[in-house]
XYZ file of C-alpha atoms in Angstrom:
718
model
C 86.824 57.860 90.606
C 84.825 59.326 93.696
C 81.308 60.150 93.369
C 80.789 63.927 92.023
C 84.281 63.953 90.505
C 85.346 64.514 86.871
C 88.315 62.829 85.148
C 91.084 65.205 85.098
C 91.896 64.429 81.531
C 88.348 65.229 80.093
C 89.428 69.101 80.218
C 91.811 71.098 78.984
C 93.095 74.719 79.644
C 91.726 75.566 75.841
C 88.991 77.671 76.943
C 89.049 80.675 79.095
C 85.230 81.435 79.309
C 84.213 78.784 81.520
C 80.832 79.910 83.703
C 82.727 80.029 87.036
C 85.104 83.090 85.476
C 82.403 84.843 84.426
C 81.279 87.336 87.138
C 78.249 88.409 85.439
C 76.988 85.061 86.288
C 75.267 84.441 89.788
C 77.532 83.243 92.509
C 75.831 80.101 93.535
C 75.868 79.230 89.643
C 79.566 80.082 89.212
C 80.111 77.866 92.698
C 78.309 74.773 91.255
C 79.968 74.909 87.721
C 83.225 74.907 89.456
C 82.370 71.884 91.919
C 81.371 70.273 89.115
C 84.441 70.217 87.300
C 87.023 69.420 90.152
C 88.771 66.199 90.936
C 88.649 64.767 94.827
C 92.488 65.309 94.734
C 91.523 69.068 93.601
C 89.259 69.416 95.883
C 91.337 68.329 98.865
C 94.035 70.783 97.650
C 92.135 73.688 98.159
C 91.295 72.695 102.038
C 95.390 73.827 102.687
C 96.398 76.847 103.405
C 98.690 76.902 100.075
C 96.466 75.830 97.336
C 98.417 74.219 94.385
C 97.245 75.504 91.129
C 94.820 73.702 88.959
C 96.274 74.596 85.489
C 93.938 72.381 83.394
C 90.943 74.934 84.829
C 93.346 78.133 84.526
C 93.078 78.373 88.438
C 96.390 79.716 89.949
C 98.045 78.814 93.104
C 96.440 80.869 96.053
C 97.924 81.168 99.639
C 95.343 81.845 102.273
C 97.628 83.021 105.061
C 97.848 86.807 105.117
C 97.912 89.568 107.986
C 96.541 92.502 108.072
C 96.676 93.500 111.912
C 97.399 97.325 111.509
C 97.892 97.283 107.801
C 99.245 95.136 105.552
C 101.568 92.910 107.060
C 104.559 91.151 106.593
C 104.410 91.478 102.422
C 107.068 94.551 102.581
C 105.903 98.292 102.155
C 103.014 99.126 103.209
C 101.260 101.674 105.628
C 101.989 100.602 109.355
C 99.356 102.091 111.306
C 99.033 101.987 115.306
C 99.191 98.769 116.793
C 95.500 97.755 117.552
C 95.255 98.427 121.157
C 96.430 101.833 120.151
C 93.805 101.838 117.573
C 91.296 101.006 120.602
C 92.472 103.488 122.733
C 91.280 105.975 119.935
C 87.547 104.790 120.792
C 86.938 106.377 117.168
C 84.616 103.811 115.410
C 84.998 105.868 112.089
C 88.628 106.379 112.385
C 88.889 102.550 112.319
C 86.483 102.078 109.527
C 88.843 104.624 107.366
C 91.861 102.405 108.463
C 90.385 99.530 107.398
C 89.351 100.870 104.191
C 92.718 102.137 103.386
C 94.416 98.665 104.319
C 92.160 96.877 101.850
C 93.083 99.498 99.097
C 96.515 98.651 99.841
C 96.033 95.045 99.976
C 94.493 94.673 96.474
C 96.701 97.029 94.845
C 99.670 94.385 96.451
C 98.036 91.437 95.561
C 96.935 92.015 91.933
C 100.637 93.584 91.043
C 102.142 90.357 92.771
C 99.679 88.150 90.921
C 100.763 89.784 87.532
C 104.486 89.253 88.144
C 103.594 85.349 89.300
C 104.548 85.955 92.905
C 101.539 83.815 94.660
C 103.234 82.831 97.732
C 102.567 83.549 101.674
C 101.301 87.121 102.537
C 100.288 87.863 98.781
C 96.722 87.058 98.871
C 93.460 88.699 100.011
C 92.378 86.501 102.766
C 93.233 88.263 105.938
C 93.454 86.491 109.542
C 92.143 89.804 111.169
C 90.745 90.912 113.737
C 92.016 89.372 116.904
C 88.932 89.845 119.070
C 90.026 88.045 121.966
C 89.343 89.773 125.434
C 92.767 91.066 126.761
C 91.663 89.436 130.030
C 95.322 89.415 131.881
C 97.925 92.112 130.986
C 100.636 89.638 131.197
C 99.687 88.131 127.502
C 102.155 89.475 125.196
C 99.763 88.973 121.971
C 96.882 91.465 123.566
C 98.353 94.087 121.873
C 96.553 92.433 118.592
C 93.328 93.255 120.593
C 90.765 95.717 121.182
C 91.028 95.510 125.031
C 89.414 94.234 127.935
C 85.809 95.045 127.342
C 83.593 92.825 125.142
C 81.267 95.623 124.177
C 84.204 98.214 123.184
C 85.741 95.010 121.419
C 82.440 94.292 119.473
C 82.065 97.920 118.213
C 85.607 98.674 117.102
C 86.236 95.273 115.698
C 83.022 95.461 113.692
C 83.852 98.505 111.987
C 87.411 96.919 111.025
C 85.430 94.095 109.130
C 83.239 96.343 107.459
C 86.015 98.445 106.130
C 88.236 95.432 105.110
C 85.034 93.576 103.358
C 83.308 96.816 101.927
C 79.560 96.903 101.849
C 78.880 94.047 99.336
C 78.113 90.777 100.606
C 78.891 89.261 97.301
C 81.723 91.355 96.218
C 84.574 91.525 99.097
C 87.287 93.948 98.972
C 89.012 91.468 101.269
C 88.332 88.616 103.487
C 88.128 89.548 107.174
C 88.354 86.889 109.807
C 87.328 86.612 113.506
C 90.043 85.025 115.745
C 90.737 82.771 117.856
C 88.016 81.002 118.444
C 87.406 80.545 121.473
C 88.513 81.666 125.042
C 92.211 82.190 123.781
C 94.264 84.455 125.474
C 97.442 82.788 126.981
C 99.806 82.180 128.375
C 101.595 81.431 124.944
C 104.085 78.572 126.315
C 100.917 76.536 127.052
C 98.458 77.501 123.994
C 99.229 74.053 122.315
C 98.015 72.042 125.319
C 96.057 74.134 127.193
C 92.254 73.254 127.863
C 90.541 76.619 128.997
C 87.643 76.217 131.529
C 85.842 79.030 132.080
C 82.337 78.781 133.583
C 79.283 79.227 131.596
C 78.417 83.053 133.027
C 82.198 84.142 131.901
C 81.629 82.070 128.468
C 78.681 84.215 127.430
C 79.208 87.173 129.163
C 82.863 88.024 128.257
C 84.489 85.291 125.936
C 81.980 85.155 123.087
C 79.786 88.304 122.713
C 82.539 89.886 120.489
C 82.412 86.710 117.852
C 78.652 86.753 117.960
C 78.651 90.393 116.807
C 81.037 89.780 114.061
C 78.972 87.153 112.888
C 76.299 89.614 113.217
C 77.995 91.850 110.664
C 78.888 89.303 108.107
C 82.708 88.313 109.000
C 83.668 86.045 106.125
C 85.565 83.811 108.323
C 86.436 82.543 111.808
C 89.877 80.896 113.274
C 89.827 78.452 115.684
C 92.267 78.509 118.401
C 95.089 76.259 119.631
C 93.856 75.870 122.706
C 91.212 73.264 124.190
C 88.040 74.676 125.297
C 85.811 72.845 127.917
C 87.563 69.527 126.875
C 87.060 69.945 122.963
C 89.919 71.498 120.731
C 88.766 74.697 119.470
C 89.173 73.295 115.620
C 86.824 70.660 116.361
C 84.294 71.436 118.596
C 80.756 70.353 118.920
C 79.850 72.829 121.078
C 81.800 75.876 119.670
C 81.534 75.237 116.132
C 78.068 73.378 115.173
C 75.979 74.140 118.381
C 77.215 77.841 118.655
C 78.726 79.296 115.711
C 76.559 77.697 112.916
C 73.637 76.515 114.955
C 72.678 79.633 117.326
C 74.279 82.490 115.370
C 73.921 81.168 111.752
C 77.370 81.621 110.472
C 77.670 80.604 106.717
C 81.277 81.678 106.108
C 84.607 79.521 106.239
C 86.473 78.219 109.413
C 89.868 77.811 109.685
C 92.463 76.474 112.118
C 95.324 78.303 113.531
C 98.651 77.354 111.794
C 99.331 73.976 113.037
C 96.546 73.490 115.728
C 95.418 70.406 113.750
C 98.572 68.666 114.489
C 97.796 69.684 118.138
C 95.279 67.189 117.972
C 97.389 64.286 118.101
C 100.777 65.612 119.146
C 99.581 67.691 122.230
C 95.777 67.199 123.151
C 95.452 63.423 122.868
C 92.002 63.794 120.972
C 93.400 61.464 118.317
C 96.443 59.271 117.288
C 97.163 60.315 113.884
C 97.031 62.829 111.292
C 94.214 61.082 109.313
C 92.024 60.794 112.579
C 92.991 64.627 113.090
C 91.702 65.852 109.795
C 88.843 63.434 109.816
C 87.835 64.945 113.050
C 88.427 68.441 111.968
C 86.690 68.378 108.731
C 83.691 66.350 110.002
C 82.918 69.294 112.613
C 83.613 72.027 109.925
C 87.041 73.131 109.891
C 87.286 73.976 106.117
C 90.863 74.927 105.873
C 94.142 73.738 107.031
C 96.611 76.340 108.123
C 99.121 73.658 107.941
C 99.548 70.039 106.350
C 97.645 67.689 108.352
C 95.048 67.671 105.667
C 97.508 66.152 103.125
C 96.413 62.993 105.167
C 92.658 63.704 104.168
C 92.731 61.653 101.044
C 93.862 58.473 103.079
C 91.237 59.309 105.547
C 88.614 59.421 102.514
C 89.981 56.211 101.004
C 89.655 54.120 104.308
C 86.260 55.507 104.971
C 86.611 57.540 107.594
C 85.587 60.640 105.844
C 83.014 61.231 103.219
C 83.432 63.241 99.886
C 80.271 64.995 100.929
C 81.926 66.476 104.167
C 84.811 67.315 101.915
C 82.305 69.197 99.120
C 80.681 71.206 102.246
C 84.200 72.830 103.125
C 85.036 73.352 99.452
C 81.943 74.978 98.737
C 82.477 77.374 101.754
C 86.261 77.957 100.341
C 85.455 78.432 96.790
C 82.548 80.951 97.390
C 84.914 83.329 99.549
C 87.533 83.025 96.214
C 84.531 84.029 93.964
C 83.375 86.901 96.490
C 86.947 88.356 96.171
C 87.275 88.068 92.374
C 90.173 85.768 92.758
C 88.521 83.082 89.858
C 87.294 86.289 87.528
C 88.518 85.781 84.089
C 89.733 89.490 84.309
C 90.645 91.087 87.548
C 88.444 93.862 88.737
C 88.895 96.558 91.419
C 92.647 96.955 90.980
C 93.798 100.133 92.372
C 97.279 101.323 91.299
C 100.541 100.432 93.327
C 100.751 103.771 93.879
C 98.008 103.941 96.744
C 100.566 101.696 98.955
C 101.958 104.251 101.459
C 100.266 107.095 99.810
C 100.316 110.864 101.319
C 96.762 109.908 102.450
C 97.343 106.802 104.016
C 100.287 108.018 106.058
C 98.266 111.076 107.009
C 95.633 108.679 108.368
C 98.222 106.806 110.357
C 99.505 110.017 111.876
C 95.980 110.928 113.072
C 95.103 107.584 114.209
C 98.098 107.720 116.183
C 97.691 111.106 117.697
C 94.162 109.819 118.641
C 95.575 106.922 120.471
C 97.890 108.734 122.786
C 96.310 108.511 126.302
C 98.015 111.706 128.703
C 97.862 109.754 132.037
C 98.831 112.603 133.893
C 99.692 116.540 133.368
C 100.676 117.959 136.740
C 100.381 121.831 136.880
C 99.999 121.922 133.030
C 103.433 120.419 132.028
C 102.302 119.755 128.580
C 101.801 120.755 125.975
C 105.725 121.574 125.770
C 107.280 125.101 124.720
C 108.588 124.628 121.216
C 111.522 127.190 121.923
C 113.585 125.579 124.487
C 117.617 126.775 124.405
C 118.375 122.810 125.071
C 116.016 119.713 125.303
C 117.292 116.083 126.244
C 115.419 112.911 124.853
C 116.381 109.920 126.671
C 115.094 106.502 127.175
C 115.745 103.092 125.602
C 112.834 103.092 123.204
C 113.112 106.958 121.918
C 115.159 105.788 119.239
C 113.482 102.423 118.601
C 111.772 101.167 115.434
C 110.434 98.219 117.466
C 108.660 100.469 119.701
C 106.954 101.833 116.738
C 105.927 98.539 114.805
C 104.810 95.896 117.636
C 103.906 92.868 116.036
C 102.192 91.610 112.932
C 103.371 94.544 110.779
C 104.225 95.843 107.573
C 107.239 98.064 106.828
C 107.010 101.369 105.900
C 109.552 103.482 103.777
C 109.895 105.867 106.658
C 109.564 105.316 109.987
C 109.248 108.167 112.319
C 110.785 107.175 115.516
C 110.150 109.333 118.469
C 113.304 111.222 118.683
C 113.178 112.269 115.009
C 109.737 113.370 115.672
C 110.672 115.676 118.526
C 113.847 116.915 116.621
C 111.673 117.680 113.846
C 108.971 119.813 115.553
C 111.502 121.724 117.232
C 113.583 125.049 115.442
C 116.539 124.057 113.734
C 118.983 125.767 116.360
C 117.497 124.023 119.442
C 120.453 122.060 121.497
C 118.223 118.629 121.196
C 120.277 115.898 122.841
C 119.602 112.119 122.851
C 121.022 109.537 125.260
C 119.910 106.019 125.623
C 119.969 106.522 129.463
C 119.524 102.832 130.531
C 119.214 99.559 128.866
C 115.619 98.543 127.965
C 116.126 95.468 130.390
C 119.490 94.118 131.511
C 121.146 95.546 134.372
C 123.042 98.761 133.710
C 126.781 98.557 133.813
C 128.506 100.525 136.603
C 130.547 104.016 135.775
C 129.550 107.275 134.299
C 126.800 108.110 132.802
C 126.562 111.330 130.943
C 122.646 111.569 130.372
C 122.596 113.154 133.904
C 124.678 116.105 133.129
C 122.874 116.603 129.805
C 119.592 116.606 131.653
C 120.831 119.014 134.260
C 121.524 121.531 131.400
C 118.233 121.176 129.759
C 115.191 123.067 129.738
C 113.107 119.614 130.121
C 113.636 116.098 129.609
C 111.489 113.679 127.507
C 111.938 110.200 128.664
C 110.550 107.573 126.572
C 110.824 104.414 127.916
C 108.826 100.832 128.636
C 108.466 98.014 126.183
C 109.025 96.925 122.640
C 108.280 93.981 120.324
C 111.088 91.904 121.389
C 109.616 91.691 125.076
C 106.210 91.208 124.280
C 103.903 89.239 121.245
C 103.586 85.766 119.971
C 105.414 82.652 120.709
C 108.576 82.490 118.561
C 108.682 86.145 117.791
C 110.020 87.842 121.008
C 113.610 87.207 121.090
C 113.825 88.851 124.565
C 111.019 87.053 126.231
C 111.691 84.463 128.698
C 107.740 83.355 128.625
C 107.348 82.664 124.754
C 106.131 86.178 124.457
C 104.333 86.923 127.491
C 105.434 89.007 130.632
C 105.816 87.481 133.864
C 105.397 90.721 135.564
C 103.989 93.785 134.387
C 105.840 96.403 136.235
C 108.062 98.712 134.180
C 111.578 96.759 134.205
C 113.544 97.381 136.887
C 116.389 98.764 135.336
C 114.565 101.633 133.783
C 112.711 102.203 137.575
C 116.157 102.837 138.984
C 117.046 104.994 136.083
C 114.142 107.238 136.382
C 114.808 107.469 139.970
C 118.311 108.835 139.172
C 117.757 110.937 136.751
C 114.820 113.129 138.556
C 116.881 115.255 140.483
C 118.483 116.371 137.472
C 115.449 117.604 135.585
C 113.562 121.210 135.625
C 110.746 119.024 134.088
C 110.368 115.385 133.230
C 107.998 114.174 130.541
C 107.624 110.606 130.619
C 106.341 108.546 127.199
C 105.684 105.005 127.730
C 105.760 102.807 125.140
C 104.225 99.133 124.427
C 101.189 96.779 123.944
C 99.500 96.543 127.262
C 99.260 97.781 130.779
C 102.746 98.821 132.599
C 102.437 99.024 136.153
C 104.435 102.251 137.027
C 103.210 104.069 140.148
C 106.939 105.130 141.137
C 107.296 106.588 137.601
C 103.980 108.249 137.610
C 104.974 109.898 141.071
C 108.464 110.883 139.639
C 107.158 112.445 136.164
C 105.451 115.775 135.726
C 103.426 114.390 132.714
C 103.213 110.806 131.469
C 101.780 109.623 128.112
C 101.247 106.245 126.735
C 102.064 106.017 122.987
C 101.657 102.357 122.792
C 103.218 101.163 119.052
C 102.309 104.279 117.388
C 103.167 103.115 113.742
C 104.981 104.568 111.171
C 104.204 108.227 111.741
C 104.505 107.370 115.526
C 107.281 110.029 116.399
C 105.364 112.868 114.560
C 102.428 112.005 116.480
C 103.911 112.072 119.750
C 105.394 115.189 119.056
C 101.841 116.829 117.733
C 100.680 115.638 121.447
C 103.871 117.128 123.080
C 103.923 120.452 121.766
C 100.110 120.910 121.571
C 99.237 120.703 117.969
C 97.015 117.931 118.862
C 95.460 117.714 122.409
C 95.316 114.351 123.477
C 92.029 112.382 123.245
C 93.159 108.630 123.853
C 91.258 106.466 126.402
C 92.460 103.286 127.790
C 90.835 100.325 126.380
C 92.103 98.412 129.475
C 92.955 98.931 133.229
C 96.273 99.380 134.370
C 97.004 97.414 137.860
C 99.657 98.667 140.186
C 101.469 95.513 140.655
C 101.523 92.395 139.400
C 100.305 90.969 142.749
C 96.847 92.418 142.250
C 96.506 89.803 139.351
C 94.656 86.246 139.576
C 96.986 83.220 138.287
C 97.491 83.635 134.632
C 95.990 80.498 133.619
C 92.828 80.895 135.511
C 89.852 81.742 132.883
C 87.877 82.828 135.430
C 87.021 86.740 135.338
C 86.635 86.937 139.074
C 89.136 89.796 139.839
C 89.803 90.746 135.994
C 89.029 94.024 134.316
C 87.356 97.070 135.326
C 84.042 94.973 135.686
C 85.219 92.317 138.157
C 88.725 93.530 139.833
C 88.323 94.762 143.274
C 91.920 95.872 143.627
C 92.173 99.559 142.787
C 93.818 100.249 139.490
C 96.514 102.660 138.802
C 94.917 103.919 135.682
C 91.210 102.860 135.475
C 89.433 101.516 132.574
C 88.510 104.392 129.994
C 90.543 106.817 131.801
C 92.706 109.552 129.504
C 92.738 113.356 130.161
C 93.102 116.226 127.815
C 94.556 119.727 127.593
C 91.025 121.338 127.941
C 88.499 121.265 130.653
C 85.514 119.173 129.821
C 82.451 119.183 131.953
C 79.354 116.942 132.161
C 76.688 119.444 133.011
C 73.559 117.343 133.218
C 72.025 114.298 131.990
C 68.188 113.909 131.378
C 66.385 110.466 131.172
C 63.050 110.034 129.222
C 61.800 107.535 131.992
C 62.568 106.474 135.410
C 61.103 103.194 135.069
C 62.063 100.597 132.275
C 60.085 97.752 131.438
C 61.410 94.567 129.332
C 60.307 96.003 125.946
C 61.264 99.681 126.917
C 63.682 101.975 125.332
C 65.698 104.290 127.698
C 66.747 107.681 125.924
C 69.620 109.534 127.392
C 70.635 112.906 126.642
C 73.684 114.206 128.268
C 75.202 117.835 127.952
C 78.929 118.413 127.811
C 80.561 121.682 128.071
C 83.959 122.846 127.074
C 84.776 125.788 129.356
C 88.370 125.912 128.274
C 90.142 127.915 125.509
C 90.765 124.937 123.104
C 88.578 122.462 121.137
C 88.687 119.033 122.570
C 87.988 115.547 121.326
C 86.039 113.935 124.250
C 84.776 110.149 124.260
C 81.265 110.331 126.338
C 81.220 106.746 128.087
C 77.843 105.471 129.370
C 78.149 102.855 131.995
C 75.467 101.129 134.176
C 76.142 100.219 137.904
C 73.578 97.024 138.328
C 72.579 95.961 141.699
C 75.286 94.209 143.363
C 73.385 91.733 145.045
C 73.055 89.687 141.865
C 75.642 87.097 142.215
C 79.105 87.861 140.689
C 77.474 91.380 139.291
C 79.913 93.369 137.528
C 80.961 96.253 139.141
C 80.055 98.720 136.207
C 79.278 97.847 132.554
C 79.931 99.924 129.666
C 76.702 100.294 127.655
C 77.350 102.938 125.000
C 80.170 105.637 124.198
C 80.507 108.594 121.302
C 83.764 110.403 120.410
C 82.937 113.790 119.843
C 84.471 117.354 119.203
C 83.592 120.223 121.488
C 84.910 123.627 120.502
C 86.357 125.906 122.984
C 83.601 127.680 125.405
C 80.608 125.489 123.756
C 78.502 122.789 124.808
C 77.112 119.615 122.800
C 74.726 116.959 123.783
C 75.004 113.365 123.075
C 71.996 111.090 123.061
C 71.984 107.608 123.812
C 69.067 104.989 123.262
C 69.546 102.094 125.361
C 67.056 99.090 125.111
C 66.506 97.113 128.304
C 68.039 94.217 127.065
C 71.253 96.000 127.364
C 70.883 95.908 131.186
C 70.256 92.229 131.382
C 72.648 90.364 133.851
C 73.984 86.925 133.131
C 73.124 84.060 135.714
C 75.139 81.107 136.495
C 74.014 79.169 133.350
C 75.065 82.018 131.142
C 71.469 83.361 130.395
C 70.966 86.832 130.207
C 68.077 88.033 132.887
C 65.899 90.854 133.280
C 66.688 91.626 136.738
C 64.404 94.193 138.742
C 65.864 96.990 140.538
C 67.663 100.125 140.720
C 70.402 100.455 138.209
C 72.828 103.654 138.305
C 73.867 105.225 135.030
C 77.198 107.112 134.826
C 77.977 109.336 132.245
C 81.570 110.763 131.776
C 85.026 110.643 130.419
C 86.218 107.176 132.359
C 84.484 104.251 134.152
C 83.135 104.999 137.626
C 85.203 105.329 140.545
C 87.213 107.032 142.781
C 90.076 106.978 141.051
C 89.114 108.438 137.946
C 88.335 111.505 139.872
C 91.657 111.562 141.823
C 93.448 111.454 138.437
C 91.371 114.146 136.982
C 88.649 112.615 135.180
C 85.809 114.960 135.044
C 82.937 114.450 137.551
C 80.085 112.191 135.633
C 76.636 113.197 134.933
C 74.586 110.386 136.722
C 70.848 109.272 137.004
C 69.077 106.091 138.187
C 66.359 103.891 136.498
C 64.479 101.288 137.850
C 63.885 97.873 135.962
C 60.312 96.914 136.961
C 58.983 93.676 137.172
């Protein structure tokens, strides 16, 4: 018997009032009481993602592997909210919090109903491996759709709200457990993720790749998931630098650490940092990887018996894991906070999904006020390979709703019953179009307007193994609209009196030709179960578009640096020099919003000063507008590798028709800090230009119709 263990034969399941089961007992006291009851073998069982039951203690089996990327995922019926990149496009903190709260409510209802039935397998639990806060540094990455975009500040701001909504306000009484993933410097290529060594320079590491993780630790995220890849030579699930020095040392993280699935096997199979499973388990546990998604920790007992791993190291990890279980109420004698199963896909949650989807839609072009469309056409044509696609609603890591509103269905539902609405697929999603007659063109010629729904679906972009039509393991080799769709649009245009293009997909789609051909262009992302109705709400003017891009959209693949290069030079709105097709933060509305003025309470800023900015926004149109007020700084460009612009603050507001509203931003001098080559933030004296407007600074924003920003300069004094 190993030190600290109890003989399994000395206890039976005759008692149901063990101290660890009593929620009235202080959490740490419950934890230590349970630790004293466990054998070494039972402890090690808790470190595998699929925990076996401990029947003698009345502890049921539990599977830690659960997903809630945009609603409860992979567990059958649930409200499917827009994919995360779409929710990021709302730029609405409160909305994301409410989505996460609804997800947690459905999760608890589903979990306890499943437990009552004895269903305790994968995707039935309350520990969610969400959110994905990797930076969407390259639009070719198929999993970028799961992220909050390319900006660290926007990512941190929105993901923090998701964590708060999933976990609730009580640190020791969690609704569900959230997880910040994938730590760290992980964003493709998917085909190389098991063997890749990401080597950003120190400046990029601290300026771009780590801030969102630090922010989520700051709001109390319960767990962190290590990435498959190596970072700076160390496997991310056994990294002295990332896990010990930064995460637990510098940031003070006290939750549990979980490996990505199979990542610890990668140590000996691909990375070559160990030679066998027992060595991999020893290395990972020793560095603080508490939970193994996979089976490598099945060799941990052998490692202890060989003296490679101590039981004290095992205990350290098990304490962290059991603490999470206790916080969730998974070990309580009587379940708590059990919602009725009727909350799953309730009318309130579907209404929330519809609102989230409508706020996510980005209007990229609206020439001659082509939108909103008339509700009383005699004939209308809906065309395109994703118009009737369920996959174009769901994206990846999704649940399934009992009713899925495709875009063609949403449009048909919004129009009068006697409108002659036709639907034609028009062209394939990806493969070449067959020669011969295409009935689409005659239908277009006879229609008052044509709505073309095109782009991508979840077969073309996503995770390795999930995207059956991707030749690159889930990534895209090129970011252009597929050639067959481009050619079809060219053929279609001459037959259209008015052509509206709705793009579906999880990231930037370079479609300059489509932009020129269409009268109006909308980006709907993967909009979820109410996606079709939400698109129709915007098309017909029931809801004004208010989405803003959380990514830049390049003009072509050739404008991108090599995919495998983790340097930020040439990437994102902060460091790219090529003019984008659509800038970060851009999006049009149906109203006309003007930035009238900005007042600063000081023109010079010292190291400990606070800068207060008050901007006046006026809506001179005849309809209310939701406006995302974005505050950027443009720092001195003689600083080495200075960002061309940097988001400092934002606020989404409603401005009623004909009215004005003031928005206040309080900025600390620390927010103006610039990173040096050693990754340290420096207070750099000089003139900083502040832009407050509806898009990131640049001529392209204005060319596309963004409001002229209000600007002011402040000087950081030595």
